Short mmCIF file of N, CA and C in Angstrom, two decimals:
data_model
loop_
_atom_site.label_atom_id
_atom_site.label_comp_id
_atom_site.label_asym_id
_atom_site.label_seq_id
_atom_site.Cartn_x
_atom_site.Cartn_y
_atom_site.Cartn_z
N MET Q 1 -3.12 17.87 14.35
CA MET Q 1 -2.33 18.85 13.65
C MET Q 1 -3.30 19.85 13.00
N SER Q 2 -3.06 21.10 13.15
CA SER Q 2 -3.93 22.13 12.59
C SER Q 2 -3.61 22.34 11.11
N TYR Q 3 -4.50 23.05 10.44
CA TYR Q 3 -4.28 23.28 9.01
C TYR Q 3 -3.03 24.14 8.78
N ILE Q 4 -2.72 25.04 9.70
CA ILE Q 4 -1.51 25.85 9.58
C ILE Q 4 -0.27 24.96 9.65
N GLU Q 5 -0.27 23.99 10.55
CA GLU Q 5 0.86 23.06 10.67
C GLU Q 5 1.00 22.21 9.41
N VAL Q 6 -0.13 21.82 8.82
CA VAL Q 6 -0.09 21.04 7.58
C VAL Q 6 0.52 21.89 6.47
N LEU Q 7 0.05 23.12 6.34
CA LEU Q 7 0.58 23.99 5.30
C LEU Q 7 2.07 24.21 5.47
N ASP Q 8 2.51 24.38 6.71
CA ASP Q 8 3.94 24.56 6.98
C ASP Q 8 4.74 23.30 6.67
N SER Q 9 4.15 22.13 6.92
CA SER Q 9 4.86 20.85 6.74
C SER Q 9 4.89 20.36 5.30
N VAL Q 10 3.74 20.38 4.63
CA VAL Q 10 3.66 19.78 3.30
C VAL Q 10 3.23 20.74 2.21
N GLY Q 11 2.89 21.95 2.57
CA GLY Q 11 2.54 22.96 1.57
C GLY Q 11 1.07 23.00 1.24
N VAL Q 12 0.77 23.85 0.29
CA VAL Q 12 -0.61 24.06 -0.14
C VAL Q 12 -1.06 22.88 -0.99
N PRO Q 13 -2.28 22.36 -0.75
CA PRO Q 13 -2.76 21.23 -1.54
C PRO Q 13 -3.02 21.63 -2.99
N ASP Q 14 -2.96 20.64 -3.87
CA ASP Q 14 -3.27 20.87 -5.28
C ASP Q 14 -4.76 21.12 -5.48
N THR Q 15 -5.57 20.40 -4.72
CA THR Q 15 -7.03 20.49 -4.84
C THR Q 15 -7.64 20.40 -3.45
N VAL Q 16 -8.68 21.20 -3.22
CA VAL Q 16 -9.44 21.12 -1.97
C VAL Q 16 -10.89 20.87 -2.33
N LEU Q 17 -11.46 19.80 -1.77
CA LEU Q 17 -12.89 19.52 -1.94
C LEU Q 17 -13.58 19.83 -0.62
N HIS Q 18 -14.49 20.79 -0.66
CA HIS Q 18 -15.26 21.14 0.53
C HIS Q 18 -16.46 20.20 0.60
N ARG Q 19 -16.46 19.32 1.57
CA ARG Q 19 -17.53 18.32 1.69
C ARG Q 19 -18.74 18.85 2.44
N GLY Q 20 -18.59 20.01 3.05
CA GLY Q 20 -19.76 20.63 3.66
C GLY Q 20 -19.67 20.78 5.16
N VAL Q 21 -20.74 21.36 5.68
CA VAL Q 21 -20.88 21.60 7.12
C VAL Q 21 -22.14 20.89 7.58
N VAL Q 22 -22.04 20.16 8.67
CA VAL Q 22 -23.17 19.45 9.25
C VAL Q 22 -23.37 19.96 10.65
N MET Q 23 -24.64 20.21 11.02
CA MET Q 23 -24.94 20.64 12.37
C MET Q 23 -25.68 19.52 13.09
N ASP Q 24 -25.22 19.18 14.30
CA ASP Q 24 -25.88 18.11 15.05
C ASP Q 24 -27.03 18.68 15.88
N GLU Q 25 -27.69 17.80 16.60
CA GLU Q 25 -28.87 18.20 17.38
C GLU Q 25 -28.54 19.15 18.53
N PHE Q 26 -27.26 19.28 18.87
CA PHE Q 26 -26.85 20.18 19.95
C PHE Q 26 -26.36 21.53 19.42
N GLY Q 27 -26.41 21.70 18.10
CA GLY Q 27 -25.99 22.96 17.49
C GLY Q 27 -24.51 23.03 17.18
N SER Q 28 -23.78 21.93 17.35
CA SER Q 28 -22.35 21.92 17.02
C SER Q 28 -22.18 21.67 15.52
N GLN Q 29 -21.28 22.43 14.90
CA GLN Q 29 -21.02 22.27 13.49
C GLN Q 29 -19.75 21.46 13.24
N THR Q 30 -19.79 20.66 12.19
CA THR Q 30 -18.62 19.92 11.75
C THR Q 30 -18.38 20.25 10.29
N LYS Q 31 -17.21 20.83 10.02
CA LYS Q 31 -16.83 21.20 8.65
C LYS Q 31 -15.80 20.19 8.16
N THR Q 32 -16.04 19.62 6.98
CA THR Q 32 -15.15 18.60 6.44
C THR Q 32 -14.63 19.01 5.06
N ASP Q 33 -13.30 18.91 4.91
CA ASP Q 33 -12.63 19.20 3.64
C ASP Q 33 -11.65 18.07 3.34
N GLU Q 34 -11.47 17.80 2.05
CA GLU Q 34 -10.45 16.85 1.60
C GLU Q 34 -9.38 17.64 0.87
N TRP Q 35 -8.14 17.51 1.32
CA TRP Q 35 -7.00 18.18 0.68
C TRP Q 35 -6.24 17.14 -0.11
N TYR Q 36 -6.13 17.33 -1.42
CA TYR Q 36 -5.44 16.38 -2.29
C TYR Q 36 -4.08 16.92 -2.70
N TYR Q 37 -3.10 16.05 -2.61
CA TYR Q 37 -1.74 16.32 -3.05
C TYR Q 37 -1.45 15.32 -4.16
N GLY Q 38 -1.32 15.82 -5.39
CA GLY Q 38 -1.21 14.91 -6.51
C GLY Q 38 -2.54 14.20 -6.69
N ASP Q 39 -2.49 13.03 -7.31
CA ASP Q 39 -3.74 12.29 -7.53
C ASP Q 39 -3.86 11.06 -6.64
N ASN Q 40 -2.95 10.92 -5.66
CA ASN Q 40 -3.00 9.70 -4.87
C ASN Q 40 -2.77 9.91 -3.38
N GLN Q 41 -2.74 11.16 -2.93
CA GLN Q 41 -2.56 11.43 -1.51
C GLN Q 41 -3.60 12.44 -1.05
N MET Q 42 -4.17 12.19 0.14
CA MET Q 42 -5.25 13.04 0.62
C MET Q 42 -5.15 13.19 2.13
N ILE Q 43 -5.44 14.39 2.59
CA ILE Q 43 -5.56 14.67 4.01
C ILE Q 43 -6.99 15.08 4.27
N LEU Q 44 -7.66 14.41 5.20
CA LEU Q 44 -9.02 14.74 5.57
C LEU Q 44 -8.97 15.71 6.74
N MET Q 45 -9.52 16.90 6.53
CA MET Q 45 -9.55 17.93 7.55
C MET Q 45 -10.97 18.04 8.10
N VAL Q 46 -11.10 17.92 9.42
CA VAL Q 46 -12.39 18.09 10.07
C VAL Q 46 -12.23 19.21 11.08
N ASN Q 47 -13.01 20.27 10.89
CA ASN Q 47 -12.91 21.46 11.73
C ASN Q 47 -11.48 21.99 11.77
N ASP Q 48 -10.85 22.04 10.58
CA ASP Q 48 -9.50 22.59 10.41
C ASP Q 48 -8.42 21.83 11.17
N THR Q 49 -8.67 20.55 11.44
CA THR Q 49 -7.70 19.69 12.10
C THR Q 49 -7.59 18.39 11.32
N VAL Q 50 -6.38 17.86 11.19
CA VAL Q 50 -6.20 16.59 10.47
C VAL Q 50 -6.98 15.49 11.17
N ASN Q 51 -7.81 14.79 10.39
CA ASN Q 51 -8.58 13.68 10.92
C ASN Q 51 -8.06 12.36 10.37
N ALA Q 52 -7.53 12.39 9.13
CA ALA Q 52 -7.00 11.17 8.50
C ALA Q 52 -6.05 11.56 7.38
N ILE Q 53 -5.14 10.65 7.08
CA ILE Q 53 -4.21 10.81 5.96
C ILE Q 53 -4.26 9.53 5.15
N ASP Q 54 -4.46 9.67 3.84
CA ASP Q 54 -4.47 8.51 2.95
C ASP Q 54 -3.39 8.73 1.90
N LEU Q 55 -2.35 7.90 1.94
CA LEU Q 55 -1.24 8.02 1.01
C LEU Q 55 -1.45 7.19 -0.26
N HIS Q 56 -2.59 6.46 -0.32
CA HIS Q 56 -2.89 5.58 -1.46
C HIS Q 56 -4.37 5.69 -1.80
N VAL Q 57 -4.81 6.85 -2.23
CA VAL Q 57 -6.23 7.12 -2.48
C VAL Q 57 -6.83 6.15 -3.49
N ARG Q 58 -6.13 5.91 -4.59
CA ARG Q 58 -6.69 5.01 -5.62
C ARG Q 58 -6.91 3.60 -5.08
N GLU Q 59 -5.96 3.09 -4.30
CA GLU Q 59 -6.12 1.75 -3.72
C GLU Q 59 -7.28 1.72 -2.73
N THR Q 60 -7.43 2.76 -1.95
CA THR Q 60 -8.55 2.85 -1.00
C THR Q 60 -9.87 2.85 -1.75
N GLN Q 61 -9.96 3.62 -2.83
CA GLN Q 61 -11.19 3.66 -3.63
C GLN Q 61 -11.50 2.29 -4.23
N LYS Q 62 -10.48 1.57 -4.68
CA LYS Q 62 -10.69 0.22 -5.22
C LYS Q 62 -11.24 -0.72 -4.16
N ARG Q 63 -10.67 -0.64 -2.94
CA ARG Q 63 -11.15 -1.51 -1.85
C ARG Q 63 -12.59 -1.19 -1.49
N ILE Q 64 -12.93 0.08 -1.43
CA ILE Q 64 -14.31 0.48 -1.11
C ILE Q 64 -15.26 -0.01 -2.20
N GLN Q 65 -14.87 0.15 -3.47
CA GLN Q 65 -15.72 -0.30 -4.56
C GLN Q 65 -15.91 -1.81 -4.52
N TYR Q 66 -14.88 -2.56 -4.17
CA TYR Q 66 -14.98 -4.02 -4.04
C TYR Q 66 -16.01 -4.39 -2.96
N ILE Q 67 -15.97 -3.69 -1.84
CA ILE Q 67 -16.93 -3.95 -0.75
C ILE Q 67 -18.35 -3.65 -1.22
N ILE Q 68 -18.54 -2.53 -1.91
CA ILE Q 68 -19.87 -2.17 -2.42
C ILE Q 68 -20.36 -3.22 -3.41
N ASP Q 69 -19.49 -3.60 -4.35
CA ASP Q 69 -19.88 -4.59 -5.36
C ASP Q 69 -20.20 -5.93 -4.71
N SER Q 70 -19.44 -6.33 -3.71
CA SER Q 70 -19.69 -7.60 -3.01
C SER Q 70 -21.04 -7.56 -2.29
N ALA Q 71 -21.35 -6.45 -1.66
CA ALA Q 71 -22.63 -6.31 -0.95
C ALA Q 71 -23.79 -6.36 -1.94
N LYS Q 72 -23.64 -5.72 -3.09
CA LYS Q 72 -24.69 -5.74 -4.10
C LYS Q 72 -24.89 -7.14 -4.65
N ALA Q 73 -23.81 -7.89 -4.84
CA ALA Q 73 -23.92 -9.26 -5.34
C ALA Q 73 -24.67 -10.14 -4.36
N ILE Q 74 -24.40 -9.98 -3.08
CA ILE Q 74 -25.11 -10.76 -2.06
C ILE Q 74 -26.57 -10.38 -2.03
N GLU Q 75 -26.85 -9.10 -2.19
CA GLU Q 75 -28.22 -8.61 -2.19
C GLU Q 75 -29.02 -9.19 -3.35
N ARG Q 76 -28.38 -9.34 -4.52
CA ARG Q 76 -29.06 -9.88 -5.71
C ARG Q 76 -29.22 -11.39 -5.62
N ASN Q 77 -28.30 -12.05 -4.93
CA ASN Q 77 -28.32 -13.52 -4.84
C ASN Q 77 -28.30 -13.97 -3.38
N PRO Q 78 -29.40 -13.75 -2.68
CA PRO Q 78 -29.41 -14.10 -1.24
C PRO Q 78 -29.25 -15.55 -0.93
#
């Protein structure tokens, strides 16, 4: 789905975080943005196309933090 289709379907996001542009070894660019709707829904746009939708951002962040904390605990106590 293109960004125009997203805007037509769900409207303008409350917040847009521009995560940057990365160029690979072949000269291809990848532009990544996060579109936030409220404080708990996010659409990940890669090259102006929907790449992912997260309807539970806070829960996702908690799960990621749990994984990080678990890995650090194992690292400290091998």
